[in-house]
Amino acid sequence: MNRLGTALLAAIEAVVTVGVGVGLVLVPLTLLWGFEYGLQVDWDVFWKAAGNIWLVGHGVDVTFVLSAAAAKASGVSGAAAPISITLAALGFAVVTAWLGARAGRRFAETEHRVTGILVGTAAVALLGLGLGLSATSSASHPTLWQAIVFPALWFGVPALVAAEVCRRRRSMPADAVTGRVLDQVHRIPEVWRAVVGFGLRAGTAATAMVVAVAGIVVGFLLLGSFAEVITLYERSHAGVVGGISLTIGQLAFLPDFVGWATAWLVGPGFAIGTGSSVSPIGTTLGPIPGIPVFGALPSSGHTFGLLWILVPVLAGFAAGGLLRPRLVRVLGAADSALLRASAGLATGIVAGVLTGGVAWLSSGSFGPGRLADVGPHALVVGSLAALEVGVPAIVALAIGQDLVRMPERSWTRERWHETEDTETAAAAASVDAEGSLLDAVDRAGAGRTTDVHRFVVDEAHHPVTRADDHTPDADETDHAPDAVETDHAPDAVDTDHDVRLPDWARTGAPAVPANADASRTPETAGRVGSIRDRLRGAADGVRDGVRDRADGLKSRADGLKNRAESLRERVTGSDAERPDTAPDDRPDRHRPERPDVAGARIDEQPAFPWSTEEFVAGRDDVDDEPVVTPPAAPAGKRWDATDQIPEEELPWWRRPKGDR
């Protein structure tokens, strides 16, 4: 899709987003205009009401002016003065954000996602300006700059975030603006980037947990106070269409109610009018509007109300503990108590900012007089949330166990180091360079069963001396070192399977550099002998294990050979040649005498001429012997070719099938 097509798509997305939000209000009001007012009122009044409600739902301040008669009929003090509505019905904002995120995912599929986001945001801003102008009248005055900015932000920010997330998931290249932002971020040291990233993740997760619990609490309160809510519906006398409109309006404020419940879980609670308070400690209410949903408000405090404060505490501890392995893995060698404490502090700050933002969005003015103060206090809620989440997160990072599985130490491959003298230290360094005997045996494949490997180990049983210190005599030269070999002579080398052992492993002593000091003390010789004995013991253990495995394989081979001999005897007919002296009275096992034909008795069937191995291999080096055709059997009887029994005397399951 080219740039112009992306721009057109973005404009259509903006129109659909605004149209859906306005339609949610305009359709019920239009039905109310038709059924309740009988089309006797100008429809323009309902259009302006729908526009103002949509703008209020996005946080736009709208000022209403009531006539003197309407203000007097309301009975509310201060109703004659201009009434400013600043409490946002966040349900409409949530719908706009959701549609904006969907549009951002579509923009990410094009090559001009920046153009799509900018055009879509600008289109929403223009539509907000149009609604603000059309909704302005003598009774309502929306703030025009807010009508331009706030709906555009509710659309543009989710679209940008969704587009960037899709870009990262699909490994798409970053645009110029995103590239500059990433360059600035990469200038921050990696350690502090890890700390800040952990704070963003853990703080967001903790806040999401608290908000989720708040939503569950709101649901249970509505279900538990169902009778009070229905009573307030009946007292409103709104009718069917009016009841539907009232329900839609309350659903628009449902995110605000969840924000109030979040502040209640944190501790400070919220207010519905000046001087009122709803918190876990107690509830103090004055005159409130007769909105049905207010019937779910708790009428008094709870005995164990303070236990609800454990919700953000547990959320902070859980977020810090679950995400701790990620922080440990990212920090690596730079991991320290200070950095973990900083990460916990960042978690508390992020949680406080987010929770305070939720409280700020769900607070404002809802009417004249004492209703000018509705909702939680954002600063107090945010500060307590940062404390309740940050401290448990720090504790979880300090005392939690790593969930990262570290490599286990292999105790079967120990290396011994002597650091008291230079010669032994040099020998140990040579051992580390060449590898241990078990490493060489493992490379040779001694512990594997899928392939065959051969190796040779030469062991010297005389003391190890240097060439310049001692010259072997004739007696020593006569005794060659013992050699242990398997399958073949040492001279034969199989390049595919044989692995050459290091020199010190074949001689049974660690290698000593040529430039080592010639002077050797008895203490040094003792240490070298100790190392040699340990290595020799390890080699003996490996050799014994290999010998045991070889014996086991040989036993299995003998068993298979015996089974093959048994099968060959059965195939070659050795059982048929064995005389059967035991009487058998069963009629189906009766063997009558074979008749003589032309005075000659038919010979017994010869045994199978080949062995089982020759039969399987396909023997073809034996001349075909002439086939002797036996005389024909007497008419009326057919004989079985194997047991020489008439077929009519055979059991039914041994009679030939399909040859008659």
XYZ file of C-alpha atoms in Angstrom:
660
model
C 0.000 0.000 0.000
C 1.392 3.379 -0.989
C 1.431 6.508 1.151
C -1.849 7.895 -0.209
C -3.652 4.605 0.400
C -2.323 4.476 3.961
C -3.545 8.021 4.587
C -7.021 7.175 3.287
C -7.117 4.057 5.453
C -6.149 6.113 8.496
C -8.879 8.667 7.803
C -11.486 5.902 7.505
C -10.270 4.361 10.793
C -10.651 7.731 12.524
C -14.187 8.249 11.205
C -15.214 4.738 12.305
C -13.714 5.236 15.775
C -15.520 8.516 16.409
C -18.726 7.232 14.809
C -18.848 4.162 17.072
C -18.361 6.268 20.199
C -20.956 8.868 19.294
C -23.392 6.211 18.070
C -23.349 4.456 21.461
C -24.961 7.593 22.893
C -26.925 8.925 19.953
C -28.924 5.761 19.210
C -30.511 5.478 22.714
C -31.167 9.228 22.777
C -32.817 9.067 19.374
C -35.055 6.228 20.574
C -35.873 8.310 23.635
C -36.712 11.239 21.370
C -39.062 9.125 19.291
C -40.824 7.016 21.961
C -40.811 9.194 25.055
C -41.085 12.677 23.571
C -43.101 11.781 20.492
C -40.803 13.675 18.120
C -42.067 16.969 19.575
C -38.612 18.199 20.611
C -35.959 19.272 18.148
C -33.565 16.413 17.406
C -30.707 18.916 17.516
C -30.980 18.883 21.315
C -30.209 15.170 21.441
C -27.352 15.541 18.965
C -25.707 18.183 21.148
C -26.267 16.017 24.235
C -24.610 13.043 22.496
C -21.632 15.196 21.432
C -21.150 16.587 24.950
C -21.364 13.131 26.536
C -18.761 11.772 24.090
C -16.442 14.688 24.856
C -16.924 14.227 28.611
C -16.074 10.561 28.130
C -12.625 11.616 26.852
C -11.903 14.013 29.715
C -13.040 17.224 28.055
C -14.412 19.786 30.515
C -17.969 20.810 29.665
C -19.795 23.650 31.404
C -23.590 23.488 31.654
C -25.897 26.420 32.454
C -29.348 25.623 33.768
C -32.273 27.934 33.481
C -33.712 29.468 36.629
C -36.735 27.165 36.573
C -34.628 24.048 36.086
C -32.191 25.051 38.817
C -35.037 25.691 41.248
C -36.724 22.387 40.382
C -33.525 20.425 41.020
C -33.373 21.518 44.662
C -29.568 21.457 44.649
C -27.750 24.399 46.119
C -25.617 26.204 43.570
C -27.493 24.787 40.584
C -28.154 28.280 39.271
C -24.413 28.859 38.767
C -22.530 27.353 35.805
C -21.902 23.651 36.439
C -18.558 22.286 35.287
C -18.401 18.522 34.578
C -14.822 17.247 34.704
C -15.396 13.627 35.750
C -14.661 11.583 32.638
C -16.924 8.721 31.633
C -13.905 6.558 30.800
C -15.935 3.884 29.021
C -15.938 5.973 25.828
C -12.193 6.586 26.167
C -11.601 2.835 26.525
C -13.544 2.174 23.311
C -11.515 4.829 21.456
C -8.229 3.402 22.769
C -9.206 -0.131 21.745
C -10.129 0.927 18.203
C -6.950 3.011 17.997
C -4.829 -0.026 18.923
C -6.527 -2.057 16.199
C -5.811 0.702 13.701
C -2.167 0.786 14.817
C -1.797 -2.937 14.111
C -3.146 -2.351 10.614
C -0.762 0.568 10.069
C 2.149 -1.669 11.092
C 1.409 -3.933 8.106
C 2.170 -1.102 5.685
C 5.432 0.621 4.864
C 4.083 4.014 5.946
C 2.906 3.377 9.492
C 4.090 6.794 10.670
C 1.938 8.421 8.012
C -1.036 6.320 9.072
C -0.654 7.188 12.749
C -0.240 10.892 12.090
C -3.142 11.108 9.650
C -5.441 9.063 11.906
C -4.613 11.178 14.952
C -5.127 14.388 13.012
C -8.460 13.143 11.687
C -9.675 12.332 15.226
C -8.563 15.786 16.353
C -10.548 17.425 13.523
C -13.609 15.345 14.305
C -13.312 16.275 17.994
C -13.173 19.939 17.014
C -16.268 19.503 14.849
C -18.169 17.838 17.689
C -17.094 20.543 20.110
C -18.331 23.278 17.807
C -21.609 21.517 17.024
C -22.266 20.766 20.714
C -21.791 24.362 21.820
C -25.012 26.114 22.731
C -26.436 28.485 25.289
C -26.737 25.601 27.767
C -23.394 23.809 27.147
C -19.878 25.044 26.488
C -17.173 22.376 25.926
C -13.525 23.434 26.091
C -12.459 23.460 22.439
C -8.721 22.912 22.884
C -9.419 19.868 25.033
C -11.897 18.613 22.410
C -9.010 18.702 19.916
C -6.235 17.253 22.084
C -7.777 14.659 24.421
C -9.653 12.453 21.896
C -6.591 12.584 19.614
C -4.368 11.367 22.447
C -6.745 8.529 23.327
C -6.509 7.392 19.695
C -2.911 8.198 18.791
C -1.022 6.816 21.811
C -2.533 3.290 21.669
C -2.073 3.265 17.881
C 1.602 4.157 18.253
C 2.202 1.564 20.970
C 0.433 -1.193 19.028
C 2.338 -0.352 15.841
C 5.691 -0.446 17.629
C 4.875 -3.737 19.327
C 3.959 -5.294 15.977
C 7.143 -3.902 14.450
C 9.294 -5.481 17.152
C 7.523 -8.829 16.934
C 7.962 -8.988 13.164
C 11.565 -7.679 13.251
C 10.658 -4.782 10.983
C 13.135 -1.894 10.582
C 12.588 1.208 12.704
C 11.604 4.486 11.114
C 13.626 7.687 11.475
C 11.841 8.983 14.575
C 11.910 5.619 16.348
C 15.559 5.170 15.397
C 16.516 8.477 17.023
C 14.629 7.598 20.176
C 16.365 4.207 20.339
C 19.756 5.848 19.840
C 19.125 8.111 22.811
C 18.012 5.156 24.904
C 21.114 3.144 24.001
C 23.325 5.931 25.332
C 22.152 5.053 28.823
C 24.463 2.488 30.514
C 23.233 -1.055 30.095
C 23.045 -1.670 33.841
C 20.696 1.234 34.442
C 18.654 0.318 31.388
C 18.137 -3.082 32.984
C 17.088 -1.482 36.276
C 14.647 0.912 34.623
C 13.239 -1.839 32.408
C 12.678 -4.053 35.426
C 10.918 -1.207 37.212
C 8.594 -0.630 34.261
C 7.705 -4.308 33.973
C 7.310 -5.048 37.673
C 5.498 -1.796 38.462
C 3.062 -2.281 35.590
C 2.457 -5.892 36.599
C 1.789 -4.944 40.235
C -0.614 -2.186 39.209
C -2.425 -4.549 36.848
C -2.864 -7.042 39.701
C -4.382 -4.410 41.989
C -6.713 -3.109 39.254
C -7.831 -6.668 38.440
C -8.696 -7.336 42.092
C -10.555 -3.998 42.184
C -12.654 -5.050 39.197
C -13.544 -8.317 40.935
C -14.544 -6.396 44.072
C -16.825 -4.111 42.038
C -18.507 -7.129 40.459
C -19.158 -8.764 43.822
C -20.528 -5.513 45.264
C -22.979 -5.128 42.388
C -24.153 -8.718 42.745
C -24.436 -8.457 46.513
C -26.408 -5.189 46.332
C -28.700 -6.240 43.502
C -31.873 -5.474 45.497
C -30.816 -1.882 46.300
C -29.856 -1.261 42.663
C -33.241 -2.501 41.399
C -35.038 -0.326 43.957
C -33.276 2.793 42.674
C -34.196 1.818 39.092
C -37.847 1.632 40.074
C -37.738 5.004 41.824
C -36.326 6.717 38.712
C -39.521 5.998 36.658
C -37.395 6.118 33.516
C -39.378 3.575 31.506
C -37.926 1.030 29.124
C -36.038 3.363 26.798
C -35.013 5.637 29.641
C -33.787 2.642 31.628
C -31.667 1.499 28.678
C -30.164 4.982 28.339
C -29.500 5.128 32.082
C -27.795 1.711 31.986
C -25.546 2.743 29.087
C -24.569 5.883 30.993
C -23.625 3.833 34.068
C -21.616 1.385 31.970
C -19.693 4.367 30.624
C -18.644 5.164 34.212
C -17.720 1.547 35.023
C -13.940 2.162 34.566
C -14.280 5.044 37.025
C -15.847 2.714 39.573
C -12.905 0.324 39.154
C -10.540 3.264 39.758
C -12.417 4.113 42.942
C -12.137 0.504 44.104
C -8.382 0.615 43.379
C -8.030 3.649 45.637
C -10.109 1.807 48.260
C -7.723 -1.188 48.172
C -4.682 1.077 48.486
C -6.167 2.681 51.599
C -7.188 6.329 51.146
C -10.464 5.466 49.442
C -12.579 8.006 47.547
C -15.223 10.671 48.092
C -18.679 11.270 46.646
C -19.127 14.897 47.508
C -17.302 17.268 49.772
C -16.898 15.908 53.289
C -17.692 12.285 52.364
C -15.308 9.339 52.492
C -15.430 5.671 51.509
C -12.394 3.693 52.712
C -11.599 0.313 54.300
C -11.608 1.931 57.732
C -15.100 3.449 57.508
C -17.722 5.049 55.261
C -19.173 8.554 55.650
C -21.779 9.601 53.077
C -23.982 12.646 52.696
C -26.721 13.341 50.151
C -25.802 11.621 46.881
C -27.568 11.413 43.499
C -30.147 8.672 43.098
C -28.134 6.794 40.449
C -28.874 3.053 40.725
C -25.214 1.998 40.800
C -24.669 4.009 43.988
C -26.828 1.441 45.766
C -23.749 -0.846 45.867
C -21.760 1.564 48.036
C -20.878 0.139 51.466
C -22.905 1.814 54.168
C -20.348 1.355 56.949
C -16.788 0.232 57.598
C -15.526 -3.322 57.931
C -13.997 -4.989 60.960
C -11.149 -6.449 58.929
C -11.124 -3.743 56.294
C -7.424 -3.034 56.704
C -6.628 -6.537 55.478
C -7.491 -5.343 51.977
C -4.342 -3.239 52.058
C -2.420 -6.506 51.749
C -3.532 -6.686 48.113
C -1.003 -4.086 46.815
C 1.613 -5.417 49.261
C 1.297 -8.947 47.921
C 1.173 -7.644 44.355
C 4.499 -5.840 44.816
C 6.111 -8.880 46.429
C 4.835 -11.220 43.712
C 5.950 -8.923 40.879
C 9.431 -8.531 42.372
C 9.831 -12.252 43.054
C 8.551 -13.490 39.703
C 10.607 -11.047 37.636
C 13.741 -11.339 39.768
C 15.385 -14.063 37.611
C 15.126 -11.788 34.587
C 16.924 -9.009 36.443
C 19.645 -11.400 37.653
C 20.151 -12.731 34.132
C 20.362 -9.253 32.573
C 22.704 -7.817 35.200
C 25.051 -10.818 35.074
C 28.346 -10.062 36.770
C 27.185 -6.541 37.713
C 24.508 -7.938 40.034
C 24.654 -6.314 43.472
C 22.432 -5.437 46.413
C 22.445 -1.752 45.439
C 21.181 -2.429 41.937
C 18.467 -4.751 43.254
C 17.347 -2.132 45.733
C 17.285 0.417 42.918
C 15.151 -1.931 40.828
C 12.705 -2.340 43.731
C 12.585 1.435 44.161
C 11.893 1.881 40.452
C 9.087 -0.680 40.759
C 7.472 1.342 43.551
C 7.796 4.610 41.619
C 6.225 3.156 38.482
C 3.395 1.578 40.472
C 2.779 4.856 42.296
C 2.671 6.849 39.070
C 0.311 4.413 37.365
C -1.999 4.069 40.361
C -2.026 7.825 40.850
C -2.841 8.249 37.171
C -5.795 5.884 37.494
C -7.021 7.877 40.504
C -6.581 11.176 38.656
C -8.511 9.977 35.596
C -11.393 8.742 37.754
C -11.793 11.931 39.801
C -13.340 15.301 39.061
C -16.511 17.325 39.336
C -19.859 15.661 38.839
C -22.311 18.451 39.578
C -22.970 21.629 41.519
C -22.344 22.275 45.176
C -20.736 19.458 47.138
C -20.668 17.179 44.056
C -17.742 19.235 42.772
C -15.416 16.827 44.654
C -15.937 13.235 43.486
C -13.388 10.433 43.328
C -10.035 9.672 44.996
C -7.173 12.045 45.732
C -4.536 11.219 43.127
C -1.434 12.391 45.036
C -2.275 10.548 48.250
C -3.236 7.351 46.438
C -0.087 7.401 44.299
C 2.230 7.991 47.265
C 0.778 5.156 49.330
C 0.792 2.816 46.336
C 4.493 3.516 45.721
C 5.240 2.692 49.361
C 3.060 -0.420 49.517
C 4.455 -1.862 46.285
C 8.054 -0.646 46.401
C 9.021 -1.959 49.862
C 7.772 -5.545 49.239
C 9.479 -5.517 45.850
C 12.792 -4.579 47.473
C 12.354 -7.343 50.042
C 11.548 -9.898 47.324
C 14.639 -8.904 45.358
C 16.809 -9.119 48.470
C 15.733 -12.475 49.918
C 14.214 -14.299 46.934
C 15.835 -17.355 45.412
C 17.096 -17.316 41.860
C 14.874 -19.220 39.479
C 17.687 -19.286 36.924
C 19.164 -22.797 36.835
C 22.914 -22.466 37.164
C 25.180 -25.163 35.691
C 25.935 -27.875 38.221
C 29.519 -28.674 39.167
C 30.710 -32.042 37.958
C 32.471 -33.777 40.851
C 33.719 -36.575 38.598
C 36.094 -34.260 36.756
C 38.039 -32.664 39.539
C 41.455 -31.216 38.977
C 43.958 -31.011 41.832
C 46.239 -28.003 42.036
C 49.356 -27.604 44.190
C 50.389 -23.943 44.454
C 53.243 -24.139 46.967
C 56.010 -24.577 44.398
C 56.448 -23.560 40.801
C 57.145 -27.007 39.386
C 53.928 -28.610 40.602
C 51.953 -25.522 39.560
C 53.418 -25.814 36.068
C 52.455 -29.499 35.961
C 48.882 -28.646 37.002
C 48.708 -25.970 34.297
C 49.819 -28.584 31.742
C 47.038 -30.891 32.940
C 44.502 -28.103 32.477
C 45.798 -27.382 28.996
C 45.712 -30.973 27.743
C 42.561 -32.066 29.595
C 41.961 -34.807 32.108
C 42.062 -38.538 31.461
C 38.286 -38.797 31.823
C 37.881 -36.066 29.181
C 39.998 -38.089 26.775
C 38.098 -41.291 27.534
C 34.801 -39.459 27.083
C 35.957 -38.121 23.731
C 36.881 -41.694 22.775
C 33.261 -42.675 23.417
C 33.815 -45.228 26.179
C 30.435 -44.444 27.739
C 28.442 -44.667 24.531
C 26.584 -47.667 23.167
C 25.703 -46.404 19.694
C 29.203 -46.717 18.242
C 32.387 -48.730 18.715
C 35.560 -46.954 19.820
C 38.983 -48.329 20.629
C 41.656 -46.767 22.777
C 45.013 -47.793 24.196
C 46.308 -46.921 27.667
C 49.949 -47.476 28.548
C 50.853 -47.435 32.231
C 54.367 -47.226 33.597
C 54.926 -48.943 36.928
C 58.428 -47.592 37.555
C 59.165 -44.228 39.189
C 58.971 -41.248 36.872
C 62.311 -39.520 36.340
C 63.605 -36.976 33.983
C 65.770 -37.863 31.024
C 68.683 -35.768 32.231
C 68.556 -37.143 35.796
C 68.578 -40.881 35.154
C 69.397 -43.243 32.280
C 67.511 -46.532 32.245
C 69.695 -49.651 32.540
C 69.350 -52.952 30.772
C 66.977 -54.368 33.354
C 64.631 -51.484 32.945
C 64.701 -51.670 29.181
C 63.793 -55.347 29.276
C 60.498 -54.647 31.005
C 58.191 -52.917 28.580
C 55.277 -51.033 30.020
C 52.099 -52.989 30.342
C 49.619 -52.227 27.648
C 45.898 -52.621 27.809
C 44.252 -52.753 24.452
C 40.902 -53.771 23.089
C 39.926 -55.216 19.717
C 43.244 -54.697 17.894
C 46.962 -54.052 18.235
C 48.235 -50.585 19.216
C 49.791 -50.099 15.804
C 46.437 -50.191 14.061
C 44.893 -46.710 14.173
C 41.283 -46.058 13.339
C 41.066 -42.386 12.430
C 37.265 -42.410 12.653
C 37.001 -43.673 16.225
C 40.424 -43.650 17.937
C 41.289 -40.601 20.047
C 44.895 -40.021 20.962
C 45.430 -39.730 24.686
C 47.816 -37.110 26.025
C 51.349 -38.204 26.845
C 50.939 -37.805 30.584
C 47.790 -39.990 30.495
C 49.625 -42.847 28.724
C 52.547 -42.711 31.133
C 50.414 -42.340 34.245
C 52.026 -39.051 35.384
C 51.348 -35.367 34.697
C 53.387 -33.735 31.990
C 56.343 -31.676 33.173
C 57.617 -28.807 31.017
C 61.076 -29.231 29.575
C 62.283 -25.946 31.047
C 61.291 -26.945 34.608
C 63.888 -26.788 37.340
C 65.983 -29.954 37.517
C 66.221 -29.860 41.273
C 63.430 -31.855 42.876
C 62.868 -32.228 46.559
C 61.344 -35.299 48.220
C 58.304 -33.208 49.134
C 57.782 -32.261 45.463
C 58.242 -35.856 44.342
C 55.654 -36.916 46.903
C 53.136 -34.449 45.576
C 53.730 -35.563 41.974
C 53.335 -39.176 43.070
C 50.079 -38.291 44.786
C 48.732 -36.727 41.622
C 49.898 -39.743 39.632
C 48.185 -42.150 42.021
C 44.926 -40.240 41.837
C 44.976 -40.162 38.046
C 45.903 -43.850 37.919
C 42.979 -44.656 40.185
C 40.645 -42.718 37.910
C 42.000 -44.619 34.881
C 41.560 -47.972 36.643
C 37.949 -47.094 37.453
C 37.222 -46.209 33.847
C 38.978 -49.377 32.588
C 37.013 -51.578 34.984
C 33.757 -49.957 33.904
C 34.544 -50.539 30.243
C 35.495 -54.178 30.969
C 32.218 -54.736 32.827
C 30.230 -53.284 29.942
C 32.121 -55.508 27.508
C 31.319 -58.589 29.598
C 27.663 -57.618 29.648
C 27.597 -57.190 25.879
C 29.305 -60.574 25.458
C 26.670 -62.246 27.638
C 23.924 -60.691 25.566
C 25.621 -61.892 22.381
C 25.818 -65.456 23.747
C 22.127 -65.349 24.580
C 21.264 -64.168 21.082
C 23.466 -66.945 19.642
C 21.635 -69.598 21.661
C 18.304 -68.280 20.494
C 19.520 -68.370 16.887
C 20.610 -72.020 17.284
C 17.209 -72.912 18.695
C 15.437 -71.217 15.815
C 17.710 -72.975 13.304
C 16.912 -76.377 14.756
C 13.225 -75.643 14.464
C 13.560 -74.427 10.867
C 15.849 -77.253 9.635
C 13.459 -79.921 10.869
C 15.535 -81.388 13.652
C 12.383 -81.778 15.682
C 10.852 -83.838 12.884
C 13.799 -86.280 12.906
C 13.531 -86.837 16.670
C 11.683 -90.106 17.369
C 8.348 -89.701 19.034
C 8.032 -92.534 21.552
C 5.282 -91.023 23.664
C 1.838 -92.386 22.833
C -0.747 -89.903 21.675
C -4.408 -91.019 21.724
C -5.781 -87.812 20.287
C -7.585 -88.485 16.986
C -6.272 -85.345 15.373
C -2.693 -86.413 16.185
C -2.924 -90.012 14.840
C -0.204 -90.904 12.370
C -1.126 -93.917 10.261
C 1.411 -95.934 8.380
C 2.323 -94.504 5.025
C 1.414 -96.834 2.180
C 4.011 -98.379 -0.034
C 3.801 -97.446 -3.669
C 5.013 -99.987 -6.228
C 6.786 -101.934 -3.524
C 8.939 -98.998 -2.542
C 8.514 -97.013 0.629
C 8.509 -93.217 0.270
C 11.522 -91.728 2.001
C 11.026 -89.286 4.806
C 11.269 -85.625 3.976
C 14.927 -84.561 4.184
C 16.013 -81.870 6.573
C 16.401 -78.324 5.352
C 19.825 -78.286 3.585
C 20.813 -74.721 4.603
C 21.513 -73.128 7.907
C 19.513 -70.179 9.127
C 22.344 -67.758 8.347
C 22.680 -69.120 4.809
C 18.947 -68.932 4.290
C 18.793 -65.308 5.389
C 21.923 -64.349 3.435
C 20.601 -66.006 0.264
C 22.956 -68.872 -0.465
C 23.562 -69.340 -4.150
C 26.908 -71.120 -4.265
C 25.425 -74.655 -4.000
C 24.575 -76.573 -7.075
C 20.951 -77.383 -7.440
C 20.448 -81.054 -6.683
C 18.063 -83.037 -8.804
C 14.549 -83.055 -7.534
C 13.161 -86.528 -6.945
C 9.470 -86.634 -7.549
C 7.808 -89.114 -5.233
C 5.314 -91.542 -6.665
C 1.766 -90.385 -6.821
C -0.419 -91.127 -3.857
C -3.295 -93.573 -4.210
C -6.416 -92.140 -5.677
C -8.901 -90.819 -3.204
C -6.362 -89.662 -0.607
C -4.169 -86.608 -0.479
C -1.171 -86.551 1.808
C 0.219 -83.658 3.745
C 3.733 -82.872 2.471
C 5.103 -82.127 5.920
C 3.767 -84.775 8.300
C 2.738 -87.359 5.659
C -0.821 -87.544 7.027
C -3.912 -87.808 4.867
C -5.638 -84.457 4.612
C -9.028 -85.844 5.653
C -7.453 -86.931 8.943
C -5.899 -83.538 9.589
C -7.628 -81.045 11.909
C -9.679 -78.456 10.093
C -7.229 -75.679 10.845
C -4.362 -77.556 9.138
C -6.142 -78.509 5.964
C -5.107 -76.612 2.812
C -7.352 -73.709 1.853
C -8.490 -72.734 -1.622
C -6.796 -75.556 -3.597
C -9.901 -77.648 -4.300
